[in-house]
Amino acid sequence: EDVLSSYRSPLVSRYASPEMGFNFSERKKFGTWRRLWLYLAQAEKSLGLPITDEQIKEMEANLDNIDFKMAAEEEKKLRHDVMAHVHTFAHCCPKAAAIIHLGATSCYVGDNTDLIVLRDGFNLLLPKLARVISRLANFAEKYADLPTLGFTHYQPAQLTTVGKRCCLWIQDLCMDLQNLERARDDLRFRGVKGTTGTQASFLQLFEGDHSKVEELDRLVTAKAGFKRSYMVTGQTYSRKVDIEVLSVLASLGASIHKICTDIRLLANLKEIEEPFEKEQIGSSAMPYKRNPMRSERCCSLARHLMTLVLDPLQTASVQWFERTLDDSANRRVCLAEAFLTADIILSTLQNISEGLVVYPKVIERRIRQELPFMATENIIMAMVKAGGNRQDCHEKIRVLSQQAAAVVKQEGGDNDFIDRVRADPYFSPIHKQLESLLDPSSFTGRAPQQVAKFLKEEVRPALIPYQSKMGGKIELAL
């Protein structure tokens, strides 16, 4: 079939990494179902049920031998995806056919597979997030001392440094790293719980032996790579778990939206730009344009990621009693899309952070425009030290700064406040000090020291578990 003739999600066709695409693929899902049936049979056999080595070997040999065409035909006939795959697996495992899915309910494979996929999804995202933090940490270190105009209300405020501002971004991402790790580590397995979570079918299989049912749950959970299973479930694991998972991803989306919005604003100020390829075209009509399109893509997709958490919130709230099936179609969409979207914006942000371009001369010019007004406090102090009267000095400065402001706002000229101070004999005692009083680095406070301490004590230690995966630059298909 011609793939161009039907809709494909751009999350997969245009953006996401192959490994995250595979994590939510049919092949991974149904291959995991078969592995779960194998774990169940192995555990049931080890606890004394009449299952043979031959049956186990047959299942092991056919884990990835999936006839998808047959499964689709079976599902059309049976209107049940799990039974369609039980039949398809049984078809290539005739000896094991009788014991596949023994005692289990559909959610045994469905929900447990979802939990495996969510865990594996986190394991794919975490190193990517760590890499972004690492790249931004290098950037913050490089520009820890470079003074830049700070903004509050997007109005000029006290100076900060380029590196310190970057640390605001990094701190948010470090919180996300912690949140993603916690959400992954909090995930448990649904385990072997039966149709309404009571394990009744397994208690029957083991003739009332409660300890064997508990051991079965423990064995299968360990085989799937989980330390714990949920002690109580309905037919499904609590859909509140999905809220926890998508909440941390939505929160990551908010962080990245804020970072990329800052980069977009800085691009307009011509202070910092995202990387721009030699032959990249910014606009079909305006050849001079260099648009922050990667940051815009991050904002665009982050907006989608932030809204996805509303799905599991509503789903969890309407799961009646032991379960209803109105969760299923919704979860097929929102769980996969959240991880795919997070994957894409992390890759894009990594690409941006590996090639950020800083324009120190533009930054310096903007400081020169605003610094004279900020230096008024320093000038007053210096005049008082030289024997002047604070109130007289304050009034002189008020008049000169108003005149300079009028030049800037009404005439569109440069800020000439310092020239006016230089020309006024009243300030002659401090004329020689003016240069040092206007040194931008004397206005950045402890910003450089904060950067060094933050990177050393908080950021680098958080990255240690991901050290071996820090390599690999990202070239984006635009």
Coordinates of C-alpha atoms in Angstrom, one line a residue:
E1 CA 0.0 0.0 0.0
D2 CA 1.3 3.5 -0.9
V3 CA 2.1 5.1 2.5
L4 CA 1.6 8.5 0.9
S5 CA -2.1 7.8 0.3
S6 CA -3.1 7.6 4.0
Y7 CA -2.6 9.7 7.1
R8 CA 0.5 8.9 9.2
S9 CA 1.2 10.7 12.4
P10 CA 3.9 13.4 11.8
L11 CA 5.2 12.5 15.2
V12 CA 6.6 9.3 13.6
S13 CA 6.8 10.1 9.9
R14 CA 8.6 13.4 10.4
Y15 CA 10.2 13.8 13.8
A16 CA 10.6 11.0 16.3
S17 CA 13.7 8.8 16.8
P18 CA 13.6 5.3 15.4
E19 CA 14.1 3.8 18.9
M20 CA 11.1 5.7 20.4
G21 CA 9.0 4.8 17.3
F22 CA 9.9 1.1 17.8
N23 CA 9.0 1.3 21.5
F24 CA 5.4 2.0 20.6
S25 CA 5.3 -0.2 17.6
E26 CA 3.0 -3.2 17.0
R27 CA 6.1 -5.5 16.7
K28 CA 7.3 -4.5 20.2
K29 CA 3.8 -4.8 21.7
F30 CA 2.9 -8.2 20.3
G31 CA 6.5 -9.5 20.8
T32 CA 6.1 -8.4 24.5
W33 CA 2.8 -10.2 24.7
R34 CA 4.4 -13.4 23.7
R35 CA 7.2 -12.9 26.2
L36 CA 4.6 -12.4 28.9
W37 CA 2.9 -15.6 28.0
L38 CA 6.2 -17.4 28.1
Y39 CA 7.1 -15.9 31.6
L40 CA 3.6 -17.0 32.8
A41 CA 4.1 -20.6 31.5
Q42 CA 7.7 -20.8 32.9
A43 CA 6.5 -19.6 36.4
E44 CA 3.4 -21.9 36.4
K45 CA 5.6 -24.9 35.4
S46 CA 8.2 -24.1 38.1
L47 CA 5.3 -24.1 40.7
G48 CA 4.1 -27.5 39.6
L49 CA 1.5 -27.1 36.9
P50 CA 1.7 -29.8 34.2
I51 CA 3.6 -27.8 31.5
T52 CA 6.5 -29.5 29.7
D53 CA 9.9 -28.4 28.7
E54 CA 8.9 -29.1 25.1
Q55 CA 6.0 -26.6 25.3
I56 CA 8.3 -23.9 26.8
K57 CA 11.0 -24.5 24.1
E58 CA 8.3 -24.2 21.4
M59 CA 7.1 -20.8 22.8
E60 CA 10.7 -19.6 23.1
A61 CA 11.4 -20.4 19.5
N62 CA 8.5 -18.4 18.2
L63 CA 8.6 -15.2 20.2
D64 CA 9.2 -13.0 17.2
N65 CA 7.7 -15.3 14.6
I66 CA 4.5 -13.2 14.3
D67 CA 2.1 -13.6 11.4
F68 CA 0.5 -10.2 11.5
K69 CA -1.8 -10.9 8.5
M70 CA -3.2 -14.0 10.3
A71 CA -3.6 -12.0 13.5
A72 CA -5.5 -9.2 11.7
E73 CA -7.9 -11.8 10.1
E74 CA -8.5 -13.5 13.5
E75 CA -9.2 -10.1 15.1
K76 CA -11.7 -9.3 12.3
K77 CA -13.4 -12.6 13.1
L78 CA -13.2 -12.6 16.9
R79 CA -13.4 -8.8 17.5
H80 CA -10.9 -9.4 20.3
D81 CA -7.2 -8.4 19.8
V82 CA -5.8 -10.6 22.6
M83 CA -7.6 -13.8 21.6
A84 CA -6.6 -13.1 18.0
H85 CA -3.0 -13.2 19.1
V86 CA -3.5 -16.2 21.4
H87 CA -4.7 -18.1 18.3
T88 CA -1.9 -16.8 16.1
F89 CA 0.7 -17.8 18.7
A90 CA -0.9 -21.1 19.2
H91 CA -0.9 -21.7 15.5
C92 CA 2.9 -21.8 15.4
C93 CA 3.1 -23.5 18.8
P94 CA 0.7 -26.4 18.4
K95 CA 2.2 -28.3 21.4
A96 CA 1.9 -25.3 23.7
A97 CA -1.5 -24.2 22.4
A98 CA -3.4 -25.7 25.4
I99 CA -1.4 -23.8 28.0
I100 CA -0.9 -20.3 26.4
H101 CA -2.6 -17.6 28.5
L102 CA -3.5 -20.2 31.2
G103 CA -5.5 -18.5 34.0
A104 CA -4.8 -15.0 32.5
T105 CA -7.1 -12.2 31.5
S106 CA -6.5 -9.9 28.5
C107 CA -5.1 -7.2 30.8
Y108 CA -2.4 -9.6 31.9
V109 CA -0.7 -9.0 28.5
G110 CA -2.2 -5.6 27.7
D111 CA -1.5 -3.7 31.0
N112 CA 1.8 -5.4 31.8
T113 CA 3.0 -4.6 28.3
D114 CA 2.0 -1.0 28.7
L115 CA 4.0 -0.8 31.9
I116 CA 7.0 -2.3 30.2
V117 CA 6.7 0.2 27.3
L118 CA 6.3 3.2 29.7
R119 CA 9.4 2.1 31.6
D120 CA 11.4 1.6 28.4
G121 CA 10.1 5.0 27.2
F122 CA 11.5 6.7 30.3
N123 CA 14.8 4.8 29.8
L124 CA 15.0 6.3 26.3
L125 CA 14.1 9.9 27.4
L126 CA 16.4 10.1 30.5
P127 CA 19.8 10.0 28.7
K128 CA 18.5 12.5 26.1
L129 CA 17.4 14.9 28.8
A130 CA 20.8 14.4 30.6
R131 CA 22.6 15.2 27.3
V132 CA 20.6 18.4 26.9
I133 CA 21.5 19.4 30.5
S134 CA 25.2 18.6 29.8
R135 CA 25.3 20.7 26.6
L136 CA 23.6 23.6 28.4
A137 CA 26.0 23.2 31.4
N138 CA 29.0 23.6 29.0
F139 CA 27.4 26.7 27.5
A140 CA 26.7 28.2 31.0
E141 CA 30.3 27.5 32.1
K142 CA 31.7 29.2 28.9
Y143 CA 29.6 32.4 29.4
A144 CA 29.4 32.4 33.2
D145 CA 31.1 35.8 33.3
L146 CA 29.6 37.5 30.3
P147 CA 27.4 40.4 31.6
T148 CA 24.0 40.8 29.9
L149 CA 21.0 42.9 30.5
G150 CA 18.5 41.1 32.8
F151 CA 14.7 41.6 32.2
T152 CA 11.8 41.6 34.5
H153 CA 8.4 42.1 32.8
Y154 CA 10.5 42.1 29.6
Q155 CA 11.7 45.5 30.7
P156 CA 15.4 46.2 31.4
A157 CA 16.4 45.2 34.9
Q158 CA 19.7 44.7 36.7
L159 CA 22.5 42.9 34.9
T160 CA 23.0 39.2 35.0
T161 CA 25.3 37.0 33.0
V162 CA 24.6 34.8 29.9
G163 CA 25.7 31.8 31.9
K164 CA 23.6 32.6 34.9
R165 CA 20.5 33.0 32.7
C166 CA 21.2 29.6 31.2
C167 CA 21.4 28.1 34.7
L168 CA 17.7 29.1 35.2
W169 CA 16.9 26.8 32.2
I170 CA 19.2 24.0 33.5
Q171 CA 17.6 24.1 37.0
D172 CA 14.2 23.5 35.5
L173 CA 15.5 20.6 33.4
C174 CA 17.3 19.1 36.5
M175 CA 13.9 19.1 38.2
D176 CA 12.5 17.3 35.2
L177 CA 15.3 14.8 35.3
Q178 CA 14.5 14.0 38.9
N179 CA 10.8 13.8 38.1
L180 CA 11.3 11.4 35.2
E181 CA 13.6 9.2 37.3
R182 CA 11.1 9.1 40.1
A183 CA 8.1 8.4 37.8
R184 CA 10.1 5.5 36.2
D185 CA 11.2 4.1 39.5
D186 CA 7.7 4.3 41.0
L187 CA 6.2 2.2 38.2
R188 CA 5.3 -1.3 39.3
F189 CA 4.1 -4.3 37.4
R190 CA 0.4 -5.3 37.2
G191 CA 1.6 -8.8 37.6
V192 CA -0.7 -11.9 37.7
K193 CA -4.1 -10.7 39.1
G194 CA -6.9 -12.3 37.2
T195 CA -10.1 -10.8 35.7
T196 CA -11.2 -8.5 38.5
G197 CA -7.9 -8.4 40.4
T198 CA -8.7 -11.1 42.9
Q199 CA -6.4 -13.9 41.4
A200 CA -9.4 -16.3 41.7
S201 CA -8.4 -18.2 38.5
F202 CA -4.9 -18.8 39.8
L203 CA -6.1 -19.8 43.2
Q204 CA -8.2 -22.5 41.4
L205 CA -5.2 -23.6 39.2
F206 CA -3.1 -24.1 42.4
E207 CA -6.0 -25.7 44.3
G208 CA -6.3 -23.1 47.0
D209 CA -2.6 -22.7 47.7
H210 CA -2.3 -18.9 48.4
S211 CA 1.5 -19.0 48.8
K212 CA 1.9 -20.4 45.3
V213 CA -0.3 -17.7 43.8
E214 CA 1.8 -15.0 45.6
E215 CA 5.0 -16.7 44.3
L216 CA 3.6 -16.8 40.8
D217 CA 3.0 -13.1 40.9
R218 CA 6.5 -12.5 42.3
L219 CA 8.2 -14.7 39.7
V220 CA 6.5 -13.2 36.6
T221 CA 7.2 -9.6 38.0
A222 CA 10.9 -10.4 38.4
K223 CA 11.1 -12.0 34.9
A224 CA 9.7 -8.8 33.4
G225 CA 12.4 -6.7 35.1
F226 CA 10.3 -5.1 37.8
K227 CA 11.1 -5.1 41.6
R228 CA 7.5 -4.8 42.7
S229 CA 3.9 -5.3 41.4
Y230 CA 0.8 -3.4 42.6
M231 CA -0.6 -5.2 45.5
V232 CA -4.1 -4.4 44.5
T233 CA -5.6 -3.9 41.1
G234 CA -9.0 -4.1 39.5
Q235 CA -9.0 -5.7 36.1
T236 CA -6.4 -3.0 35.2
Y237 CA -3.7 -1.3 37.1
S238 CA -5.0 2.0 38.4
R239 CA -5.3 4.6 35.6
K240 CA -3.9 7.1 38.1
V241 CA -0.5 5.7 37.2
D242 CA -0.9 7.1 33.7
I243 CA -1.6 10.6 35.2
E244 CA 1.7 10.4 37.1
V245 CA 3.6 9.4 33.9
L246 CA 2.0 12.1 31.7
S247 CA 2.3 14.8 34.4
V248 CA 6.1 14.6 34.5
L249 CA 6.2 14.7 30.7
A250 CA 3.8 17.7 30.6
S251 CA 6.0 19.4 33.1
L252 CA 9.1 18.8 30.9
G253 CA 7.1 20.3 28.0
A254 CA 6.5 23.5 30.1
S255 CA 10.3 23.7 30.8
I256 CA 11.2 23.4 27.2
H257 CA 8.5 25.8 26.1
K258 CA 9.9 28.5 28.5
I259 CA 13.6 27.9 27.4
C260 CA 12.7 28.0 23.7
T261 CA 10.6 31.1 24.2
D262 CA 13.6 32.8 25.8
I263 CA 15.8 31.8 22.9
R264 CA 13.2 33.2 20.4
L265 CA 13.1 36.5 22.3
L266 CA 16.9 36.7 22.4
A267 CA 17.0 36.0 18.6
N268 CA 14.8 39.0 18.1
L269 CA 17.2 41.1 20.2
K270 CA 20.1 39.6 18.1
E271 CA 21.9 38.6 21.3
I272 CA 21.7 34.8 20.9
E273 CA 20.7 32.7 17.9
E274 CA 20.0 29.0 17.4
P275 CA 22.3 27.2 14.9
F276 CA 21.6 28.1 11.3
E277 CA 22.8 25.9 8.4
K278 CA 24.8 27.4 5.6
E279 CA 22.1 26.8 3.0
Q280 CA 19.1 27.1 5.2
I281 CA 16.4 29.5 4.0
G282 CA 14.7 31.6 6.6
S283 CA 11.9 32.9 4.4
S284 CA 10.7 32.3 0.9
A285 CA 10.0 36.1 0.5
M286 CA 12.6 37.7 2.8
P287 CA 16.1 36.4 2.0
Y288 CA 17.8 38.2 5.0
K289 CA 15.6 36.3 7.6
R290 CA 17.0 34.0 10.2
N291 CA 14.1 32.6 12.0
P292 CA 14.4 30.6 15.3
M293 CA 12.4 27.7 13.7
R294 CA 13.8 24.9 15.8
S295 CA 12.8 26.8 19.0
E296 CA 9.4 27.4 17.4
R297 CA 9.0 23.7 16.7
C298 CA 9.8 22.9 20.3
C299 CA 7.2 25.4 21.5
S300 CA 4.7 24.1 19.1
L301 CA 5.1 20.4 20.1
A302 CA 5.6 21.3 23.8
R303 CA 2.1 22.9 23.7
H304 CA 0.7 19.5 22.5
L305 CA 2.6 17.6 25.2
M306 CA 1.3 19.8 28.0
T307 CA -2.3 19.3 26.9
L308 CA -2.0 15.5 26.8
V309 CA -2.1 15.1 30.6
L310 CA -5.8 16.1 30.5
D311 CA -6.5 12.7 28.9
P312 CA -5.4 10.4 31.7
L313 CA -6.9 12.8 34.3
Q314 CA -10.3 12.4 32.8
T315 CA -9.8 8.7 32.1
A316 CA -8.9 7.9 35.7
S317 CA -11.8 9.8 37.0
V318 CA -14.4 7.8 35.0
Q319 CA -13.1 4.2 35.5
W320 CA -16.2 2.6 37.1
F321 CA -15.5 0.0 39.8
E322 CA -13.0 -2.7 38.5
R323 CA -12.7 -1.1 35.0
T324 CA -14.5 0.1 32.0
L325 CA -13.2 -0.1 28.4
D326 CA -13.6 3.6 27.6
D327 CA -9.9 4.0 28.7
S328 CA -8.6 1.8 25.9
A329 CA -8.8 3.9 22.7
N330 CA -7.8 7.1 24.6
R331 CA -4.7 5.5 26.0
R332 CA -3.6 4.1 22.6
V333 CA -3.3 7.8 21.5
C334 CA -2.2 9.8 24.5
L335 CA 0.5 7.5 26.0
A336 CA 2.4 7.0 22.8
E337 CA 2.0 10.6 21.7
A338 CA 3.4 11.9 25.0
F339 CA 6.6 9.9 24.8
L340 CA 7.0 10.5 21.1
T341 CA 6.5 14.3 21.5
A342 CA 8.9 14.5 24.5
D343 CA 11.5 12.5 22.5
I344 CA 11.2 15.0 19.6
I345 CA 11.5 18.2 21.6
L346 CA 14.5 16.8 23.6
S347 CA 16.3 15.9 20.3
T348 CA 15.5 19.3 18.9
L349 CA 16.6 21.1 22.0
Q350 CA 19.9 19.1 22.1
N351 CA 20.6 20.3 18.5
I352 CA 19.9 23.9 19.5
S353 CA 22.0 23.7 22.6
E354 CA 25.0 22.3 20.7
G355 CA 25.1 25.3 18.4
L356 CA 23.9 28.4 20.2
V357 CA 25.6 31.5 18.8
V358 CA 26.3 34.4 21.1
Y359 CA 26.9 38.0 19.9
P360 CA 28.8 39.7 22.7
K361 CA 29.0 43.1 20.8
V362 CA 25.2 43.3 20.5
I363 CA 24.9 42.4 24.2
E364 CA 27.5 45.0 25.2
R365 CA 25.7 47.7 23.1
R366 CA 22.4 47.0 24.9
I367 CA 24.1 47.2 28.2
R368 CA 25.6 50.6 27.3
Q369 CA 22.1 51.8 26.4
E370 CA 20.8 50.9 29.9
L371 CA 23.7 50.9 32.3
P372 CA 24.0 54.6 32.8
F373 CA 20.7 54.8 34.5
M374 CA 21.6 51.7 36.7
A375 CA 24.9 53.3 37.6
T376 CA 23.2 56.3 39.3
E377 CA 23.4 54.7 42.7
N378 CA 27.1 54.1 42.3
I379 CA 27.6 57.7 41.2
I380 CA 25.8 59.0 44.2
M381 CA 27.9 56.9 46.6
A382 CA 31.1 57.9 44.9
M383 CA 30.1 61.6 45.1
V384 CA 29.3 61.3 48.9
K385 CA 32.6 59.6 49.5
A386 CA 34.3 62.6 47.7
G387 CA 32.5 65.0 50.1
G388 CA 29.3 65.8 48.2
N389 CA 25.7 66.1 49.7
R390 CA 23.5 63.1 48.8
Q391 CA 20.3 65.1 48.3
D392 CA 21.9 67.7 46.0
C393 CA 23.6 64.9 44.0
H394 CA 20.3 63.0 43.7
E395 CA 18.5 66.0 42.3
K396 CA 21.3 66.8 39.8
I397 CA 21.2 63.1 38.6
R398 CA 17.4 63.2 38.4
V399 CA 17.5 66.2 36.1
L400 CA 20.3 64.8 33.9
S401 CA 18.7 61.4 33.6
Q402 CA 15.3 62.8 32.6
Q403 CA 17.1 64.8 29.8
A404 CA 18.9 61.7 28.6
A405 CA 15.7 59.7 28.7
A406 CA 14.0 62.3 26.5
V407 CA 16.8 62.0 23.9
V408 CA 16.3 58.2 23.9
K409 CA 12.5 58.1 23.8
Q410 CA 11.5 61.3 22.0
E411 CA 14.5 61.8 19.6
G412 CA 15.5 58.1 19.1
G413 CA 19.0 59.0 20.1
D414 CA 21.6 57.1 22.2
N415 CA 21.6 57.4 26.0
D416 CA 23.9 60.4 26.6
F417 CA 23.5 60.5 30.4
I418 CA 27.2 59.8 31.1
D419 CA 28.3 62.6 28.6
R420 CA 26.0 65.0 30.6
V421 CA 27.7 63.9 33.9
R422 CA 31.1 64.4 32.3
A423 CA 30.1 67.9 31.1
D424 CA 28.8 69.0 34.5
P425 CA 31.5 70.5 36.7
Y426 CA 29.5 69.5 39.8
F427 CA 30.7 65.9 39.2
S428 CA 34.3 66.8 38.6
P429 CA 35.5 65.1 41.8
I430 CA 34.5 61.7 40.3
H431 CA 35.1 62.2 36.5
K432 CA 38.2 59.9 36.6
Q433 CA 36.2 57.1 38.4
L434 CA 33.4 57.1 35.8
E435 CA 34.9 54.3 33.7
S436 CA 35.3 51.9 36.7
L437 CA 31.9 52.9 38.0
L438 CA 30.4 51.8 34.7
D439 CA 32.2 48.4 34.4
P440 CA 29.4 45.9 33.6
S441 CA 31.0 43.1 35.6
S442 CA 30.7 45.2 38.8
F443 CA 26.9 45.0 38.3
T444 CA 26.5 41.2 38.0
G445 CA 26.7 40.4 41.7
R446 CA 27.6 36.8 42.4
A447 CA 26.3 35.5 39.1
P448 CA 29.6 33.9 38.0
Q449 CA 30.1 32.3 41.4
Q450 CA 26.6 31.0 41.4
V451 CA 27.1 29.4 38.1
A452 CA 30.3 27.6 39.2
K453 CA 28.7 26.4 42.5
F454 CA 25.5 25.3 40.8
L455 CA 27.2 23.3 38.1
K456 CA 29.7 21.7 40.4
E457 CA 27.3 20.8 43.3
E458 CA 24.0 20.1 41.6
V459 CA 24.2 19.6 37.9
R460 CA 27.4 17.5 37.3
P461 CA 26.5 15.0 40.1
A462 CA 23.0 14.5 38.6
L463 CA 24.5 13.6 35.3
I464 CA 26.9 10.9 36.6
P465 CA 24.5 8.0 36.0
Y466 CA 24.3 9.0 32.3
Q467 CA 28.1 9.6 31.7
S468 CA 28.5 6.8 29.2
K469 CA 25.6 8.1 27.1
M470 CA 26.7 11.7 26.8
G471 CA 28.3 11.4 23.3
G472 CA 26.7 11.9 19.9
K473 CA 25.7 15.2 18.4
I474 CA 22.3 15.6 16.8
E475 CA 21.9 16.7 13.2
L476 CA 18.3 17.6 12.6
A477 CA 16.4 16.7 9.5
L478 CA 14.8 20.1 9.1

